[in-house]
Structure formats: structure tokens, C-alpha cells
mmCIF file of N, CA, C and O in Angstrom:
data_model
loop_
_atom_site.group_PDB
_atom_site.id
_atom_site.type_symbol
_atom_site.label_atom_id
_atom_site.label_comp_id
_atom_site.label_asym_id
_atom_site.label_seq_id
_atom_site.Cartn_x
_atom_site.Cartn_y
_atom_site.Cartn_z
ATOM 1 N N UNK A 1410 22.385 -9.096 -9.951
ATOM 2 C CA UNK A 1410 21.319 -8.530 -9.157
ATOM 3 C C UNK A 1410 20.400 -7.714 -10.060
ATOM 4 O O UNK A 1410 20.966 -6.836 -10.711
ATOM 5 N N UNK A 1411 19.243 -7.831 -10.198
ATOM 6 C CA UNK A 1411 18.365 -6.839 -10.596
ATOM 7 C C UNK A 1411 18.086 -5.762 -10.263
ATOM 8 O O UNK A 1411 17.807 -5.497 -9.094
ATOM 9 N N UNK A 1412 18.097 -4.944 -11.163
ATOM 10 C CA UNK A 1412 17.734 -2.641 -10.804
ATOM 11 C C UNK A 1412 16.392 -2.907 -10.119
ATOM 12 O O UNK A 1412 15.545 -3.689 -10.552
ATOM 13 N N UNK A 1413 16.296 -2.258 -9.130
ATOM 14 C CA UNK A 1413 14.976 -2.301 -8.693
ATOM 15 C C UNK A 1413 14.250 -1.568 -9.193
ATOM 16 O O UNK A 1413 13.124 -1.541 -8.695
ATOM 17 N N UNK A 1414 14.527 -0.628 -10.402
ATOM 18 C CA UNK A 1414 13.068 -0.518 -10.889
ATOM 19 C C UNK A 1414 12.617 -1.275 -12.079
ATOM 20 O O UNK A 1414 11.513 -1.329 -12.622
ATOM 21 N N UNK A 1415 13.804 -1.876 -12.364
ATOM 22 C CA UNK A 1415 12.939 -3.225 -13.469
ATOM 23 C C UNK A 1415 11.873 -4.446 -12.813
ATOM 24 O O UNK A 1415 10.912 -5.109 -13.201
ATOM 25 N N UNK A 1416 12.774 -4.270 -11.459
ATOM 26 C CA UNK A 1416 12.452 -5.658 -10.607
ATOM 27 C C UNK A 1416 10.619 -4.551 -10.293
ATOM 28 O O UNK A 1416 9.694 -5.203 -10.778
ATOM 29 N N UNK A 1417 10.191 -3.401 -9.745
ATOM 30 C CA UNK A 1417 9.669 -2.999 -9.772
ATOM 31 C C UNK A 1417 8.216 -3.232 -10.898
ATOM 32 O O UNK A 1417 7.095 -3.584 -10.531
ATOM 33 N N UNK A 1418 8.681 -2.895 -12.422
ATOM 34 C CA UNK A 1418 8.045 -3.022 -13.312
ATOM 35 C C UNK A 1418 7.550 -4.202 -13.642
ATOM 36 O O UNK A 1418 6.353 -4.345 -13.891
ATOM 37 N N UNK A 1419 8.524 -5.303 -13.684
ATOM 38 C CA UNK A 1419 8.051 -6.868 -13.382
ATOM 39 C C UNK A 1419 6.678 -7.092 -12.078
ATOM 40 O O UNK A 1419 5.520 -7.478 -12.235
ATOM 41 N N UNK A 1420 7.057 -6.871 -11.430
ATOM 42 C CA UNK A 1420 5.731 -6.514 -10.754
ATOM 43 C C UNK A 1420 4.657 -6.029 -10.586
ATOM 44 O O UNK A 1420 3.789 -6.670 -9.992
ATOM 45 N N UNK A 1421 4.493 -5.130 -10.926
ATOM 46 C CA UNK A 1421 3.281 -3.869 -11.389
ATOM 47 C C UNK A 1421 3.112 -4.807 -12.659
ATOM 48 O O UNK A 1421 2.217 -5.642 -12.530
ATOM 49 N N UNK A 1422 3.607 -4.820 -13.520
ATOM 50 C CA UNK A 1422 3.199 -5.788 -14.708
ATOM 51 C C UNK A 1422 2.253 -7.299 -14.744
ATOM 52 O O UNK A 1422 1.492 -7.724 -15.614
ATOM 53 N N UNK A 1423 2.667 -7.891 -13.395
ATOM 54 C CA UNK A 1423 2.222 -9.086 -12.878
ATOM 55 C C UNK A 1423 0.935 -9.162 -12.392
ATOM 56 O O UNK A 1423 0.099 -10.055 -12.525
ATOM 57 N N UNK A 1424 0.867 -7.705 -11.586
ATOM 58 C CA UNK A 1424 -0.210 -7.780 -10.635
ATOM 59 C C UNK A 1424 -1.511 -7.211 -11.791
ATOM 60 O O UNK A 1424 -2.715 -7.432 -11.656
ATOM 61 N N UNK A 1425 -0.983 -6.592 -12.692
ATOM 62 C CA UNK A 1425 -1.709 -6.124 -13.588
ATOM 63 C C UNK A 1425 -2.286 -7.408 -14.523
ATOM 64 O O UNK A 1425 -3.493 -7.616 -14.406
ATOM 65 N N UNK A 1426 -1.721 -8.066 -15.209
ATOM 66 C CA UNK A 1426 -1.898 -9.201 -16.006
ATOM 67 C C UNK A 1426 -2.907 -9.833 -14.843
ATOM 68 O O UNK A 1426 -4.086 -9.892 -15.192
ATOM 69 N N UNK A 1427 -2.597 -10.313 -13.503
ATOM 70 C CA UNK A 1427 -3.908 -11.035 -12.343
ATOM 71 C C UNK A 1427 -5.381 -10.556 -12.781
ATOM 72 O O UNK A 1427 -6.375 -11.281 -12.736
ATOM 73 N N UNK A 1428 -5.353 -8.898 -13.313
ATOM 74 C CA UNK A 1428 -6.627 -8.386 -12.809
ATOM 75 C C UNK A 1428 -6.953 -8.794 -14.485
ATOM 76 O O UNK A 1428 -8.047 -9.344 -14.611
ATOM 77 N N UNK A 1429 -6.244 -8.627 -15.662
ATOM 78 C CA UNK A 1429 -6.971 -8.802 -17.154
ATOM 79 C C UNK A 1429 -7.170 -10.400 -16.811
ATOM 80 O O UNK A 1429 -8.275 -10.854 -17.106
ATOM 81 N N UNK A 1430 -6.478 -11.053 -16.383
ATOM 82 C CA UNK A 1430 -7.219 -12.407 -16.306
ATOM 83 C C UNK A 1430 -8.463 -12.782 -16.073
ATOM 84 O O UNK A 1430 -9.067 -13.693 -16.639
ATOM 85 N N UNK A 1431 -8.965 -11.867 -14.985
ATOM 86 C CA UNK A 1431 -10.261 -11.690 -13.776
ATOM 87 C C UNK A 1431 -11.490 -11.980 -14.643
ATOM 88 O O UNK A 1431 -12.414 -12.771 -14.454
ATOM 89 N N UNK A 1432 -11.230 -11.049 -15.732
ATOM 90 C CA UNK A 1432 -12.851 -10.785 -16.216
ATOM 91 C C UNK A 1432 -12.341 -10.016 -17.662
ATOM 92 O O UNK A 1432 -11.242 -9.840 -18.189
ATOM 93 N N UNK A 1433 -13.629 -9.691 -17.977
ATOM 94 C CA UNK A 1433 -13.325 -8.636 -19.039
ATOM 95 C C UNK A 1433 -13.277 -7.404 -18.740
ATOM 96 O O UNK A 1433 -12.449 -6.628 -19.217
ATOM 97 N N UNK A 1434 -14.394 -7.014 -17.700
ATOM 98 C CA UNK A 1434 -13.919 -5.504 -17.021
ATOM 99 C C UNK A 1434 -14.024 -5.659 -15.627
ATOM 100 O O UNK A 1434 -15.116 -5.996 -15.170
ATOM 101 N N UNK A 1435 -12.977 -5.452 -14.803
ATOM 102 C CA UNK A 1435 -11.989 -5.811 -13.416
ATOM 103 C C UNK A 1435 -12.585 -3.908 -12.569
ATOM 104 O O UNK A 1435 -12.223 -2.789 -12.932
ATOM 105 N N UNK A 1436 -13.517 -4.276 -11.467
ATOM 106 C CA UNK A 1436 -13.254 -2.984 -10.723
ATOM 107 C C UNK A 1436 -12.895 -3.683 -9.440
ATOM 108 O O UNK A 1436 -13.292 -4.676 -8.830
ATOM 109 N N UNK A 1437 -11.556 -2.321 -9.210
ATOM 110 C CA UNK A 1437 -11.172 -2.826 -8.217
ATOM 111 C C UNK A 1437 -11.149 -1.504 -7.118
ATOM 112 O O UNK A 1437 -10.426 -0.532 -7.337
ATOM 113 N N UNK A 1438 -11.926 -1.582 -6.054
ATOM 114 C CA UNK A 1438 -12.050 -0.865 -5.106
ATOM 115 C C UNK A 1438 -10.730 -0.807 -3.843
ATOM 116 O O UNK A 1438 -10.292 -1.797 -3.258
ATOM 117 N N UNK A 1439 -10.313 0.504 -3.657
ATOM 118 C CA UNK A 1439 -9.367 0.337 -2.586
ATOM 119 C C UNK A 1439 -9.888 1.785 -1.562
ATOM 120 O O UNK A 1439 -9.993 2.992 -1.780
ATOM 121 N N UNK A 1440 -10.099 0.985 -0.511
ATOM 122 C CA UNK A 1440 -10.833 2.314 0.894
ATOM 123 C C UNK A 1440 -9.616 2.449 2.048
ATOM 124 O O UNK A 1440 -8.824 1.653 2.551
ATOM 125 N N UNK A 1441 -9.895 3.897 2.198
ATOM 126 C CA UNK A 1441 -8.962 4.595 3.332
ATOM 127 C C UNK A 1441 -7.683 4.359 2.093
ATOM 128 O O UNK A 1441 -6.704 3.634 2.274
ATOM 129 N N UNK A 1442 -7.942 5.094 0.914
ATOM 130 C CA UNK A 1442 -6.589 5.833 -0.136
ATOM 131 C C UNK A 1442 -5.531 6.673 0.807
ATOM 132 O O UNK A 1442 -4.338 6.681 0.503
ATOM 133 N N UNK A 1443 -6.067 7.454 2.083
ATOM 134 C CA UNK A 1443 -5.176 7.935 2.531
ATOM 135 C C UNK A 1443 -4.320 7.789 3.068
ATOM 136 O O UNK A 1443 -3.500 8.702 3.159
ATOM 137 N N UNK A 1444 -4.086 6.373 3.767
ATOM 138 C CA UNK A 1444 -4.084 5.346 3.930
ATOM 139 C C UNK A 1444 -2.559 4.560 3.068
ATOM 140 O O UNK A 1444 -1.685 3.955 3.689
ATOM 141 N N UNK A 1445 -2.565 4.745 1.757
ATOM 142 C CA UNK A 1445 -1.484 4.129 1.019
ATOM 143 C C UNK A 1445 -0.332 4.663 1.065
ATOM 144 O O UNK A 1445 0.111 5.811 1.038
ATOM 145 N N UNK A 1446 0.212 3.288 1.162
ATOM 146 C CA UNK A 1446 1.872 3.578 0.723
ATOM 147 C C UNK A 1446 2.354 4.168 -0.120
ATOM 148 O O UNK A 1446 1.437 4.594 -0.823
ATOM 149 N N UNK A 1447 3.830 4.642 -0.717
ATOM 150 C CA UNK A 1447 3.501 4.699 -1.845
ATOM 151 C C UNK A 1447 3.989 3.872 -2.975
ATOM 152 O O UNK A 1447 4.274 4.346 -4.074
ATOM 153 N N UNK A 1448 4.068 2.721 -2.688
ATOM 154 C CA UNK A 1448 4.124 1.635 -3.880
ATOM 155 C C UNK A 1448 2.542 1.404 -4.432
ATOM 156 O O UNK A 1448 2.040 1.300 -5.551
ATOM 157 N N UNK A 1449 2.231 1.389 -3.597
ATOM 158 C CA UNK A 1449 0.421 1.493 -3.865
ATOM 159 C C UNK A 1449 0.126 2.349 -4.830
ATOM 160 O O UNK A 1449 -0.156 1.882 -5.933
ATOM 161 N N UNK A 1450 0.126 3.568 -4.660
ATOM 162 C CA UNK A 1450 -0.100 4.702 -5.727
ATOM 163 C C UNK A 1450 0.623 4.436 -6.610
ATOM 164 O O UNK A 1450 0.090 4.329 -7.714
ATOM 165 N N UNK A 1451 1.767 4.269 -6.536
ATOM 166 C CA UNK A 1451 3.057 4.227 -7.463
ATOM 167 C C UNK A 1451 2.359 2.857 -8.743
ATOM 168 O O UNK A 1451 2.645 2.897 -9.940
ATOM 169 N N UNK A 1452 1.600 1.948 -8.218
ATOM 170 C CA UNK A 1452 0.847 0.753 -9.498
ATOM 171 C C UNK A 1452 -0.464 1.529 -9.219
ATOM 172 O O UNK A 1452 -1.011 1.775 -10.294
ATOM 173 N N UNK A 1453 -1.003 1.894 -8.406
ATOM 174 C CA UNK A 1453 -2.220 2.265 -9.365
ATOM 175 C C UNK A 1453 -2.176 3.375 -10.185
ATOM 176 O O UNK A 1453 -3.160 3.469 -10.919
ATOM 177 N N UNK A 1454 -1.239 4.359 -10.308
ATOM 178 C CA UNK A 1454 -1.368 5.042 -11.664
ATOM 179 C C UNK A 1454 -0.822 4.670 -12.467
ATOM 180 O O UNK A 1454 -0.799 5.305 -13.521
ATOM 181 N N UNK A 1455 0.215 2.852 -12.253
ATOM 182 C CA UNK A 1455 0.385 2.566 -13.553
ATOM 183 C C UNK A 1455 -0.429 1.816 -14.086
ATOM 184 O O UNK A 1455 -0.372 1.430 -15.254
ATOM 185 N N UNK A 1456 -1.360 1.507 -13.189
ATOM 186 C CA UNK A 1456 -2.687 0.064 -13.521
ATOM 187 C C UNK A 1456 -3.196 1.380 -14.568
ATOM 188 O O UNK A 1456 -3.204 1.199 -15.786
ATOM 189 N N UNK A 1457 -3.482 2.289 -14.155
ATOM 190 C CA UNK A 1457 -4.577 3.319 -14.480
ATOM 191 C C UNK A 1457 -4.217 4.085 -15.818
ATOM 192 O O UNK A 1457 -4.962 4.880 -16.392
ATOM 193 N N UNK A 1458 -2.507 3.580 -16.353
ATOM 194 C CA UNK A 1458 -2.369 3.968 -17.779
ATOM 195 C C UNK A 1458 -2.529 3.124 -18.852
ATOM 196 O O UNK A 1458 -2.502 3.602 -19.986
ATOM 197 N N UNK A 1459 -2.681 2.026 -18.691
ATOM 198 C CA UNK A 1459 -2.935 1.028 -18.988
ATOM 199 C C UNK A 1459 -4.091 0.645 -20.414
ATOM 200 O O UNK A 1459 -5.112 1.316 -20.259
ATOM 201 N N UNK A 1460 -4.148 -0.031 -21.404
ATOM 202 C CA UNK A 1460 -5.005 0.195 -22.011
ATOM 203 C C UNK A 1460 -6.253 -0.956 -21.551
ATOM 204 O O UNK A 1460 -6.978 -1.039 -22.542
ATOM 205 N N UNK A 1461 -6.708 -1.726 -20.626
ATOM 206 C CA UNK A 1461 -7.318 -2.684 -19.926
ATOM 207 C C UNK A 1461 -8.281 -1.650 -19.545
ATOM 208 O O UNK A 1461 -8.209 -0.440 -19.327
ATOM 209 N N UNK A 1462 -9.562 -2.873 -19.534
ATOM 210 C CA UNK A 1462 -10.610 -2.531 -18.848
ATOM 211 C C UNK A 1462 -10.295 -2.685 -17.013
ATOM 212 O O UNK A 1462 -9.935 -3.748 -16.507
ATOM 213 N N UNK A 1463 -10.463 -1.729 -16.424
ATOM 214 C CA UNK A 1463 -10.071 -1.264 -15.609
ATOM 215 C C UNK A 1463 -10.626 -0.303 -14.332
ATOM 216 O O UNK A 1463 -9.829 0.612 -14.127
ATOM 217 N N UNK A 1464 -11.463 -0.285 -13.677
ATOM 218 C CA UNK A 1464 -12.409 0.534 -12.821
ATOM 219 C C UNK A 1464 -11.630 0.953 -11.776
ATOM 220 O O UNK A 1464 -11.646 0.110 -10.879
ATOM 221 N N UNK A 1465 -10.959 1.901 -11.522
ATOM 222 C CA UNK A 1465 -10.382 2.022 -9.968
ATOM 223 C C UNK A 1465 -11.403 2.825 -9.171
ATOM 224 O O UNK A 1465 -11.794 3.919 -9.578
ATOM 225 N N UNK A 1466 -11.761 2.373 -8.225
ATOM 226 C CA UNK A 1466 -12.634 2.947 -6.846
ATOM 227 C C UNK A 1466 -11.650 3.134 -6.082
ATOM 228 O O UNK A 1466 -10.695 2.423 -5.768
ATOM 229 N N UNK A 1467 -12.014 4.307 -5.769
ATOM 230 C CA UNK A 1467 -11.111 4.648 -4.164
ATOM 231 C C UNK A 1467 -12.166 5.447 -3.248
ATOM 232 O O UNK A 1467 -12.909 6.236 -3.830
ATOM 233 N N UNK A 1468 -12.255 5.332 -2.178
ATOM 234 C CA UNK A 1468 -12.629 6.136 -0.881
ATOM 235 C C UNK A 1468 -11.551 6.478 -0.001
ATOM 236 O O UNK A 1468 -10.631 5.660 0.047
ATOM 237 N N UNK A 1469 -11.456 7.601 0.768
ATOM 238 C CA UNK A 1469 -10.717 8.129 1.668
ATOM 239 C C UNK A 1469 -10.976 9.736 1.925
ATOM 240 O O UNK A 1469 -11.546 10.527 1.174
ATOM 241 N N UNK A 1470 -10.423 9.961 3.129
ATOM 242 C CA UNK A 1470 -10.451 11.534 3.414
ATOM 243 C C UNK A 1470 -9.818 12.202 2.434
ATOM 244 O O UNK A 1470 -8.920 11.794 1.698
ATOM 245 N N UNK A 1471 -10.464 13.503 2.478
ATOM 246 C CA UNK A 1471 -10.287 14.773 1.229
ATOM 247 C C UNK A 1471 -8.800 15.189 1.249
ATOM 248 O O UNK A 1471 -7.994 15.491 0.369
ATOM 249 N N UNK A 1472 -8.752 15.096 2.508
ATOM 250 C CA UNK A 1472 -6.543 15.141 2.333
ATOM 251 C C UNK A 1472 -5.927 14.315 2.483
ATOM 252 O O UNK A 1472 -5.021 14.224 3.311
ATOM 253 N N UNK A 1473 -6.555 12.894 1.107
ATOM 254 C CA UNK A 1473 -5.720 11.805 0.724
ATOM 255 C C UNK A 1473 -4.832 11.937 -0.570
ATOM 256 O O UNK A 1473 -4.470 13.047 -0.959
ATOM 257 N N UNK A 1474 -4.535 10.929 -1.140
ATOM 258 C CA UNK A 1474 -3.557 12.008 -2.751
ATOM 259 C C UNK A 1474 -4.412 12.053 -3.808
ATOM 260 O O UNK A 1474 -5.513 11.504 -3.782
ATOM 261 N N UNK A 1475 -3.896 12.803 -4.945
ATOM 262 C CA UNK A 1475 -4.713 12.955 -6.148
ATOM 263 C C UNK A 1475 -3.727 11.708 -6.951
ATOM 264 O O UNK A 1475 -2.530 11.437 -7.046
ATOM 265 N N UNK A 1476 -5.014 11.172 -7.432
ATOM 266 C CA UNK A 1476 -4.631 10.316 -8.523
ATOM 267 C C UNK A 1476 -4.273 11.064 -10.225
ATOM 268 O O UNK A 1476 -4.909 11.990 -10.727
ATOM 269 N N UNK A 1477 -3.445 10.553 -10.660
ATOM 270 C CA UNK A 1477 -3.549 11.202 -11.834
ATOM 271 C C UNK A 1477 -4.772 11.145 -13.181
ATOM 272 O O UNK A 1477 -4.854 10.140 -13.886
ATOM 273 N N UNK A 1478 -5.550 12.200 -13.367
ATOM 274 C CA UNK A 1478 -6.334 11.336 -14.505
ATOM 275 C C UNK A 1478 -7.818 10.891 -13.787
ATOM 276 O O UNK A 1478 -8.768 10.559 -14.496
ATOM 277 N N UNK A 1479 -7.912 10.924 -12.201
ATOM 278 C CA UNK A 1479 -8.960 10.570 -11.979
ATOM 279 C C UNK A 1479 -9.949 11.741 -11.627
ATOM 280 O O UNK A 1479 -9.649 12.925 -11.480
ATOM 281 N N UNK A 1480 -11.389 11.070 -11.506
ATOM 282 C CA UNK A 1480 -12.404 12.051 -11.309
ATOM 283 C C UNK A 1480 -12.799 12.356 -9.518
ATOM 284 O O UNK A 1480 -12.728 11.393 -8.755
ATOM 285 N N UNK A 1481 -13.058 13.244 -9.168
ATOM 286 C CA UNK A 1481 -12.960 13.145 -7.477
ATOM 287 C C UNK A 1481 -14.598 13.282 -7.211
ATOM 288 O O UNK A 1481 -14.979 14.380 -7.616
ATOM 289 N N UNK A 1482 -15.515 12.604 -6.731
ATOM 290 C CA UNK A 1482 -16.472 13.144 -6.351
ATOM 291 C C UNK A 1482 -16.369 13.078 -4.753
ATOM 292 O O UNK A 1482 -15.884 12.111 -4.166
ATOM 293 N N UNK A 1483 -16.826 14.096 -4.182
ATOM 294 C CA UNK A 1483 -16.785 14.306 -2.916
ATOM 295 C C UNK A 1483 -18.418 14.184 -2.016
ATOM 296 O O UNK A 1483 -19.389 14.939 -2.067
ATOM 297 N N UNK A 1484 -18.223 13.071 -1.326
ATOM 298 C CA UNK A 1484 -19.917 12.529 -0.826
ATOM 299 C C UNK A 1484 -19.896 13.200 0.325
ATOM 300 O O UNK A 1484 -18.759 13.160 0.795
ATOM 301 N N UNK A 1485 -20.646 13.803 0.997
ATOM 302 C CA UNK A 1485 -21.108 14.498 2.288
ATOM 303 C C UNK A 1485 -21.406 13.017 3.401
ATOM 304 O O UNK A 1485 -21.447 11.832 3.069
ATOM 305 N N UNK A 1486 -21.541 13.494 4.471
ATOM 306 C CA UNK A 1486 -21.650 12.637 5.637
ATOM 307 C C UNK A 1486 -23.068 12.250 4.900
ATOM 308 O O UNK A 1486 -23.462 12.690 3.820
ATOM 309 N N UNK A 1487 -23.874 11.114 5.949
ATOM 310 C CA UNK A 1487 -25.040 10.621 5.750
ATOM 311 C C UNK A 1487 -25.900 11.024 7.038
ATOM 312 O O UNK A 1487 -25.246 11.020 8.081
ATOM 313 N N UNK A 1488 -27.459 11.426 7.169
ATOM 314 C CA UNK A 1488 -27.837 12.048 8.487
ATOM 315 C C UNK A 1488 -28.625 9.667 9.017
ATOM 316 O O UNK A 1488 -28.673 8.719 8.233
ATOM 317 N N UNK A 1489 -28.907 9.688 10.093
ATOM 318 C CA UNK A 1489 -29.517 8.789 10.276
ATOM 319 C C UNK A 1489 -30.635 8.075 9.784
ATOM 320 O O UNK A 1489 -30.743 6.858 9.933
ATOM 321 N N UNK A 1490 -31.493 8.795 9.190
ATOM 322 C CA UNK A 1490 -32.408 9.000 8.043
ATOM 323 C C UNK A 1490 -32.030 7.956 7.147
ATOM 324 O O UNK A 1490 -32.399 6.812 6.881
ATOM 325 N N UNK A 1491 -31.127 8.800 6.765
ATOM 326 C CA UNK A 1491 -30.378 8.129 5.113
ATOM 327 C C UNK A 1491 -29.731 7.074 5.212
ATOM 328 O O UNK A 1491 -29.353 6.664 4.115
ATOM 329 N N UNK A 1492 -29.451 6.476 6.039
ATOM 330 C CA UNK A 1492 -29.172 5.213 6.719
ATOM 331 C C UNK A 1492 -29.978 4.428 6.657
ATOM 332 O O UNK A 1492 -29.901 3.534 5.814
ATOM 333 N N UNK A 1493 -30.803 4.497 7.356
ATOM 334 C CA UNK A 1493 -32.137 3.566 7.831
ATOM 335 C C UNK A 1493 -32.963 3.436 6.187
ATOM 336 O O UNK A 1493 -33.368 2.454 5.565
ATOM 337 N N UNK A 1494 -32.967 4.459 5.972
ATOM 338 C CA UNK A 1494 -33.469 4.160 3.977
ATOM 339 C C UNK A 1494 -32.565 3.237 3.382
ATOM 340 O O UNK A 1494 -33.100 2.492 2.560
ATOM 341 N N UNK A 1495 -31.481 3.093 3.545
ATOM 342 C CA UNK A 1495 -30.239 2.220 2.838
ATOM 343 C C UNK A 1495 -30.408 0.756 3.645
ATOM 344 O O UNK A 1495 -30.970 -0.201 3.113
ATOM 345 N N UNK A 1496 -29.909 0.715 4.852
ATOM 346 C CA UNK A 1496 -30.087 -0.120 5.503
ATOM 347 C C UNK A 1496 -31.455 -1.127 6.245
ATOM 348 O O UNK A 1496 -31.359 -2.274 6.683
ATOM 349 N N UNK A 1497 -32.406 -0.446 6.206
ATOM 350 C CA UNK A 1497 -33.389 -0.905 6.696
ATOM 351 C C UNK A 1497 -33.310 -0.231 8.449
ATOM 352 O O UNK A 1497 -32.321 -0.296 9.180
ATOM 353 N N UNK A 1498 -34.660 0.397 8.794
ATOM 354 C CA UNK A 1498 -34.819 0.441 9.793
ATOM 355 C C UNK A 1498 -34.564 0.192 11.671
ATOM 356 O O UNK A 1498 -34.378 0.809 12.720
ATOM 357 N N UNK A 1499 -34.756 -1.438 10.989
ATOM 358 C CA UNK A 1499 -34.303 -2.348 12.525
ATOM 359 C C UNK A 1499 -33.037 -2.746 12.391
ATOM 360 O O UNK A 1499 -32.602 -3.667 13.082
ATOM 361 N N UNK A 1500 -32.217 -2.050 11.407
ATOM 362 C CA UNK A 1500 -31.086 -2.596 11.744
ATOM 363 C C UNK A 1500 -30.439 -1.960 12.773
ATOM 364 O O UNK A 1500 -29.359 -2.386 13.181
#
């Protein structure tokens, strides 16, 4: 039987090798972070030690987790305005 955290590492390893295949530089966006499991977190801070070109995006509420190593910018709501500039009007 395999240790599950080798069986673990085999994995995170796998899913990692998918994304260097992708391209030369792989962003990969994940929304509602607050949201994750924690096997989720548990590979993206190992995606995120990684020496690969590598972009992690995340969105989620302000009392989602801290990533290790990452930068937090915090965006304010949008008024309707700022919408209709983004989106177009009649939408």
C-alpha cells in the first residue's frame, strides 16, 4: 500500500507537470479561495514553491486563507457607474 503522503506528492507533482506542459508561463486563476478545501491550498503552495513559470490568481472574501508568499491586494466593491464603463451601458 502506498503512505499517503507520497501517494499525495505523486500528485501535486502530476498536476503540476499538466500546467509546465500548458505553455511557457501558465496563469492559473482560482475564485471564491474561501471556498477551498484543504488539499487545494495544500498544492497550491506547493505549485507556488516551485521553480516554473507560474501565475496564481485568486479572488475571495477577506476572511479567506493567506497564501504563503503571496501578495494580497484588496479591491473595493464597484458603484454602477463603474460597471457600465467596464461593461457597456445597455448591458
Amino acid at each position: 500500500m502506498l503512505d499517503p503522503d507520497v501517494a499525495r506528492l505523486q500528485l501535486f507533482t502530476s498536476i503540476l507537470a499538466v500546467a509546465q506542459r500548458a505553455g511557457d508561463t501558465v496563469v492559473l486563476t482560482v475564485d471564491d479561495i474561501h471556498l477551498a478545501g484543504a488539499s487545494t491550498l495544500a498544492w497550491l503552495a506547493f505549485a507556488a514553491t516551485k521553480p516554473i513559470r507560474l501565475l496564481i490568481v485568486t479572488a475571495g472574501r477577506t476572511s479567506g486563507p493567506e497564501l504563503s508568499g503571496a501578495r494580497r491586494i484588496e479591491l473595493g466593491p464597484i458603484d454602477v457607474r463603474a460597471v457600465a464603463e467596464l461593461v457597456g451601458a445597455e448591458k
